[in-house]
Amino acid sequence: MTRLPRTLLPVIAAALVAATSSVHAQDSRGVSLESKKPFAAFSSSAERLRDSIVLKAKGSVGTRYKLGGTKPGSGLDCSGLVRYAMSMLDLALPRTAQKQAQFGKAVPKDVAALKPGDVLTFGRGKRISHVGIYVGDGKMIHASTSQRRVVETTITKRSPLIRQWKGVRRFVDANTAQLRDSILAMADSLR
């Protein structure tokens, strides 16, 4: 039997609970209502995964910048920070910002559409040279070369970096068919 990554256990548990039980509520008259959304727990599991990515990124704030750095103890660069924060998902992300910008699902470059844990990409022309992790409230965490450390920055004010904002990639999405299908297949095999 294949061993599952520990980080997927909360997602699987939530999906199994959602698949095998109904959510009950009462209306204003006290009449019991049964939910027509049995996978609502799956959506909240995706939110918890995004929050975990943000917590891991926030825990790296203050870490010194090191070109090519992949571990908080010895220093991080921008792509090393993204790899480190996403490691809880057991994602095998490439080493460079340019290649990381090709993974995940493309999301509109709109602050209102961003979700915590989204990866923001920056660069000039077609070249992506920097990445950061959106943490909510118009802020991101990234390894800053100018400040020589991992910092939290607002993405709503004008700065040279924000003028280079190219796009957004999402790695955790409750609507991702592949993850959903995998969990449903596993749930079927447990019956």
mmCIF file of C-alpha atoms in Angstrom:
data_model
loop_
_atom_site.group_PDB
_atom_site.id
_atom_site.type_symbol
_atom_site.label_atom_id
_atom_site.label_comp_id
_atom_site.label_asym_id
_atom_site.label_seq_id
_atom_site.Cartn_x
_atom_site.Cartn_y
_atom_site.Cartn_z
ATOM 1 C CA MET A 1 0.000 0.000 0.000
ATOM 2 C CA THR A 2 1.307 3.473 -0.879
ATOM 3 C CA ARG A 3 2.114 5.661 2.082
ATOM 4 C CA LEU A 4 0.414 9.055 2.014
ATOM 5 C CA PRO A 5 2.228 12.282 2.893
ATOM 6 C CA ARG A 6 1.326 13.417 6.406
ATOM 7 C CA THR A 7 0.291 16.817 5.094
ATOM 8 C CA LEU A 8 -2.550 15.349 3.033
ATOM 9 C CA LEU A 9 -4.173 13.613 6.000
ATOM 10 C CA PRO A 10 -6.286 16.649 7.064
ATOM 11 C CA VAL A 11 -7.561 17.060 3.497
ATOM 12 C CA ILE A 12 -8.398 13.385 3.183
ATOM 13 C CA ALA A 13 -10.106 13.296 6.567
ATOM 14 C CA ALA A 14 -12.252 16.321 5.732
ATOM 15 C CA ALA A 15 -13.168 14.872 2.340
ATOM 16 C CA LEU A 16 -14.139 11.541 3.886
ATOM 17 C CA VAL A 17 -16.277 13.224 6.518
ATOM 18 C CA ALA A 18 -17.932 15.335 3.833
ATOM 19 C CA ALA A 19 -18.517 12.357 1.559
ATOM 20 C CA THR A 20 -20.009 10.133 4.242
ATOM 21 C CA SER A 21 -22.153 12.530 6.231
ATOM 22 C CA SER A 22 -24.673 15.262 5.670
ATOM 23 C CA VAL A 23 -24.587 18.672 7.278
ATOM 24 C CA HIS A 24 -27.719 19.358 9.307
ATOM 25 C CA ALA A 25 -29.115 22.768 10.187
ATOM 26 C CA GLN A 26 -32.442 24.167 11.294
ATOM 27 C CA ASP A 27 -34.433 26.944 9.667
ATOM 28 C CA SER A 28 -36.194 29.710 11.602
ATOM 29 C CA ARG A 29 -39.123 27.371 12.400
ATOM 30 C CA GLY A 30 -36.861 24.659 13.792
ATOM 31 C CA VAL A 31 -37.338 22.379 10.769
ATOM 32 C CA SER A 32 -34.258 20.266 10.045
ATOM 33 C CA LEU A 33 -32.583 21.018 6.733
ATOM 34 C CA GLU A 34 -30.065 18.769 5.013
ATOM 35 C CA SER A 35 -27.174 20.436 3.190
ATOM 36 C CA LYS A 36 -26.917 19.979 -0.554
ATOM 37 C CA LYS A 37 -23.167 20.768 -0.336
ATOM 38 C CA PRO A 38 -21.521 17.621 1.063
ATOM 39 C CA PHE A 39 -18.054 18.787 -0.065
ATOM 40 C CA ALA A 40 -18.070 22.071 1.865
ATOM 41 C CA ALA A 41 -15.575 20.497 4.273
ATOM 42 C CA PHE A 42 -13.231 19.863 1.346
ATOM 43 C CA SER A 43 -13.292 23.572 0.520
ATOM 44 C CA SER A 44 -12.487 24.480 4.116
ATOM 45 C CA SER A 45 -9.619 21.962 4.067
ATOM 46 C CA ALA A 46 -8.123 23.794 1.101
ATOM 47 C CA GLU A 47 -8.425 27.006 3.109
ATOM 48 C CA ARG A 48 -6.586 25.386 6.025
ATOM 49 C CA LEU A 49 -3.806 24.271 3.672
ATOM 50 C CA ARG A 50 -3.480 27.833 2.350
ATOM 51 C CA ASP A 51 -3.326 29.114 5.935
ATOM 52 C CA SER A 52 -0.572 26.595 6.710
ATOM 53 C CA ILE A 53 1.472 27.866 3.763
ATOM 54 C CA VAL A 54 1.057 31.430 5.045
ATOM 55 C CA LEU A 55 2.107 30.421 8.579
ATOM 56 C CA LYS A 56 5.219 28.708 7.256
ATOM 57 C CA ALA A 57 6.084 31.780 5.159
ATOM 58 C CA LYS A 58 5.447 34.142 8.096
ATOM 59 C CA GLY A 59 7.709 32.016 10.245
ATOM 60 C CA SER A 60 10.508 32.798 7.789
ATOM 61 C CA VAL A 61 10.212 36.596 8.103
ATOM 62 C CA GLY A 62 13.565 37.957 9.218
ATOM 63 C CA THR A 63 15.559 35.055 7.736
ATOM 64 C CA ARG A 64 18.633 36.370 5.967
ATOM 65 C CA TYR A 65 18.708 36.502 2.187
ATOM 66 C CA LYS A 66 21.116 34.136 0.493
ATOM 67 C CA LEU A 67 21.296 33.696 -3.281
ATOM 68 C CA GLY A 68 20.420 30.056 -3.979
ATOM 69 C CA GLY A 69 19.394 29.546 -0.333
ATOM 70 C CA THR A 70 16.842 26.811 0.325
ATOM 71 C CA LYS A 71 16.787 26.463 4.131
ATOM 72 C CA PRO A 72 15.856 29.043 6.759
ATOM 73 C CA GLY A 73 18.847 28.112 8.904
ATOM 74 C CA SER A 74 21.352 29.007 6.200
ATOM 75 C CA GLY A 75 19.328 31.643 4.309
ATOM 76 C CA LEU A 76 16.675 31.824 1.595
ATOM 77 C CA ASP A 77 16.261 33.458 -1.765
ATOM 78 C CA CYS A 78 12.810 34.119 -3.267
ATOM 79 C CA SER A 79 12.345 30.750 -4.964
ATOM 80 C CA GLY A 80 13.864 28.960 -1.972
ATOM 81 C CA LEU A 81 11.246 30.608 0.257
ATOM 82 C CA VAL A 82 8.428 29.449 -2.031
ATOM 83 C CA ARG A 83 9.823 25.908 -2.133
ATOM 84 C CA TYR A 84 10.200 25.904 1.658
ATOM 85 C CA ALA A 85 6.643 27.183 2.300
ATOM 86 C CA MET A 86 5.137 24.779 -0.239
ATOM 87 C CA SER A 87 7.128 21.801 1.063
ATOM 88 C CA MET A 88 4.289 21.036 3.487
ATOM 89 C CA LEU A 89 2.255 20.055 0.401
ATOM 90 C CA ASP A 90 4.981 17.679 -0.748
ATOM 91 C CA LEU A 91 5.203 19.606 -4.019
ATOM 92 C CA ALA A 92 8.419 19.091 -5.945
ATOM 93 C CA LEU A 93 8.771 22.652 -7.202
ATOM 94 C CA PRO A 94 11.634 23.627 -9.496
ATOM 95 C CA ARG A 95 14.516 25.619 -8.083
ATOM 96 C CA THR A 96 14.139 28.889 -10.042
ATOM 97 C CA ALA A 97 11.466 31.586 -10.031
ATOM 98 C CA GLN A 98 11.203 31.325 -13.836
ATOM 99 C CA LYS A 99 10.297 27.638 -13.662
ATOM 100 C CA GLN A 100 8.081 27.978 -10.577
ATOM 101 C CA ALA A 101 5.993 30.494 -12.551
ATOM 102 C CA GLN A 102 4.987 27.647 -14.886
ATOM 103 C CA PHE A 103 3.496 25.460 -12.123
ATOM 104 C CA GLY A 104 0.050 25.594 -10.569
ATOM 105 C CA LYS A 105 -3.014 27.264 -11.976
ATOM 106 C CA ALA A 106 -2.883 30.764 -13.472
ATOM 107 C CA VAL A 107 -5.083 33.228 -11.584
ATOM 108 C CA PRO A 108 -6.067 36.754 -12.704
ATOM 109 C CA LYS A 109 -3.655 39.482 -11.599
ATOM 110 C CA ASP A 110 -6.262 41.130 -9.382
ATOM 111 C CA VAL A 111 -5.775 41.764 -5.670
ATOM 112 C CA ALA A 112 -9.484 41.020 -5.056
ATOM 113 C CA ALA A 113 -9.091 37.533 -6.613
ATOM 114 C CA LEU A 114 -6.003 36.550 -4.604
ATOM 115 C CA LYS A 115 -6.118 33.943 -1.862
ATOM 116 C CA PRO A 116 -3.534 33.434 0.866
ATOM 117 C CA GLY A 117 -0.852 31.040 -0.332
ATOM 118 C CA ASP A 118 -0.964 32.210 -3.964
ATOM 119 C CA VAL A 119 2.452 32.739 -5.543
ATOM 120 C CA LEU A 120 3.024 36.155 -7.113
ATOM 121 C CA THR A 121 5.481 36.352 -10.008
ATOM 122 C CA PHE A 122 7.593 39.354 -11.006
ATOM 123 C CA GLY A 123 9.952 40.184 -13.839
ATOM 124 C CA ARG A 124 10.645 42.161 -16.987
ATOM 125 C CA GLY A 125 9.564 41.169 -20.457
ATOM 126 C CA LYS A 126 8.920 37.432 -20.571
ATOM 127 C CA ARG A 127 11.503 36.672 -17.882
ATOM 128 C CA ILE A 128 10.341 35.913 -14.344
ATOM 129 C CA SER A 129 13.052 36.813 -11.850
ATOM 130 C CA HIS A 130 11.237 37.018 -8.506
ATOM 131 C CA VAL A 131 8.412 35.272 -6.613
ATOM 132 C CA GLY A 132 6.575 35.928 -3.359
ATOM 133 C CA ILE A 133 3.718 34.411 -1.354
ATOM 134 C CA TYR A 134 0.470 36.333 -0.920
ATOM 135 C CA VAL A 135 -0.571 36.326 2.749
ATOM 136 C CA GLY A 136 -3.819 38.303 2.600
ATOM 137 C CA ASP A 137 -4.809 41.924 3.259
ATOM 138 C CA GLY A 138 -2.854 43.157 0.230
ATOM 139 C CA LYS A 139 0.474 41.834 1.560
ATOM 140 C CA MET A 140 3.055 39.300 0.466
ATOM 141 C CA ILE A 141 6.133 37.691 1.951
ATOM 142 C CA HIS A 142 9.267 37.468 -0.160
ATOM 143 C CA ALA A 143 13.038 37.274 0.119
ATOM 144 C CA SER A 144 14.151 40.829 -0.583
ATOM 145 C CA THR A 145 17.549 41.347 -2.189
ATOM 146 C CA SER A 146 17.575 45.033 -1.231
ATOM 147 C CA GLN A 147 16.718 44.420 2.436
ATOM 148 C CA ARG A 148 18.846 41.234 2.544
ATOM 149 C CA ARG A 149 16.162 39.276 4.416
ATOM 150 C CA VAL A 150 12.681 37.757 4.141
ATOM 151 C CA VAL A 151 10.120 40.544 4.592
ATOM 152 C CA GLU A 152 6.398 41.213 4.494
ATOM 153 C CA THR A 153 5.498 43.887 1.929
ATOM 154 C CA THR A 154 2.298 45.519 0.749
ATOM 155 C CA ILE A 155 1.452 44.904 -2.899
ATOM 156 C CA THR A 156 -0.955 47.797 -3.210
ATOM 157 C CA LYS A 157 1.540 50.664 -3.042
ATOM 158 C CA ARG A 158 3.680 51.716 -5.979
ATOM 159 C CA SER A 159 7.214 50.380 -5.897
ATOM 160 C CA PRO A 160 9.699 49.187 -8.512
ATOM 161 C CA LEU A 161 8.854 45.581 -7.611
ATOM 162 C CA ILE A 162 5.097 46.013 -7.968
ATOM 163 C CA ARG A 163 5.551 47.645 -11.392
ATOM 164 C CA GLN A 164 7.140 44.330 -12.420
ATOM 165 C CA TRP A 165 4.213 42.176 -11.186
ATOM 166 C CA LYS A 166 3.565 39.657 -13.983
ATOM 167 C CA GLY A 167 1.085 37.121 -12.657
ATOM 168 C CA VAL A 168 -0.267 34.759 -10.009
ATOM 169 C CA ARG A 169 -0.041 30.985 -9.627
ATOM 170 C CA ARG A 170 -2.296 28.962 -7.316
ATOM 171 C CA PHE A 171 -1.181 25.584 -5.972
ATOM 172 C CA VAL A 172 -4.060 24.934 -3.540
ATOM 173 C CA ASP A 173 -7.584 25.182 -4.925
ATOM 174 C CA ALA A 174 -10.704 23.400 -3.694
ATOM 175 C CA ASN A 175 -11.817 23.089 -7.307
ATOM 176 C CA THR A 176 -8.720 21.273 -8.504
ATOM 177 C CA ALA A 177 -10.154 18.222 -10.267
ATOM 178 C CA GLN A 178 -7.060 16.049 -9.902
ATOM 179 C CA LEU A 179 -6.891 16.402 -6.113
ATOM 180 C CA ARG A 180 -10.663 15.979 -5.756
ATOM 181 C CA ASP A 181 -10.687 12.871 -7.950
ATOM 182 C CA SER A 182 -7.769 11.358 -6.013
ATOM 183 C CA ILE A 183 -9.534 11.861 -2.690
ATOM 184 C CA LEU A 184 -12.820 10.472 -4.009
ATOM 185 C CA ALA A 185 -11.029 7.413 -5.410
ATOM 186 C CA MET A 186 -9.359 6.843 -2.050
ATOM 187 C CA ALA A 187 -12.692 7.251 -0.240
ATOM 188 C CA ASP A 188 -14.211 4.622 -2.532
ATOM 189 C CA SER A 189 -11.354 2.237 -1.830
ATOM 190 C CA LEU A 190 -11.892 2.553 1.948
ATOM 191 C CA ARG A 191 -15.529 1.474 1.797
#
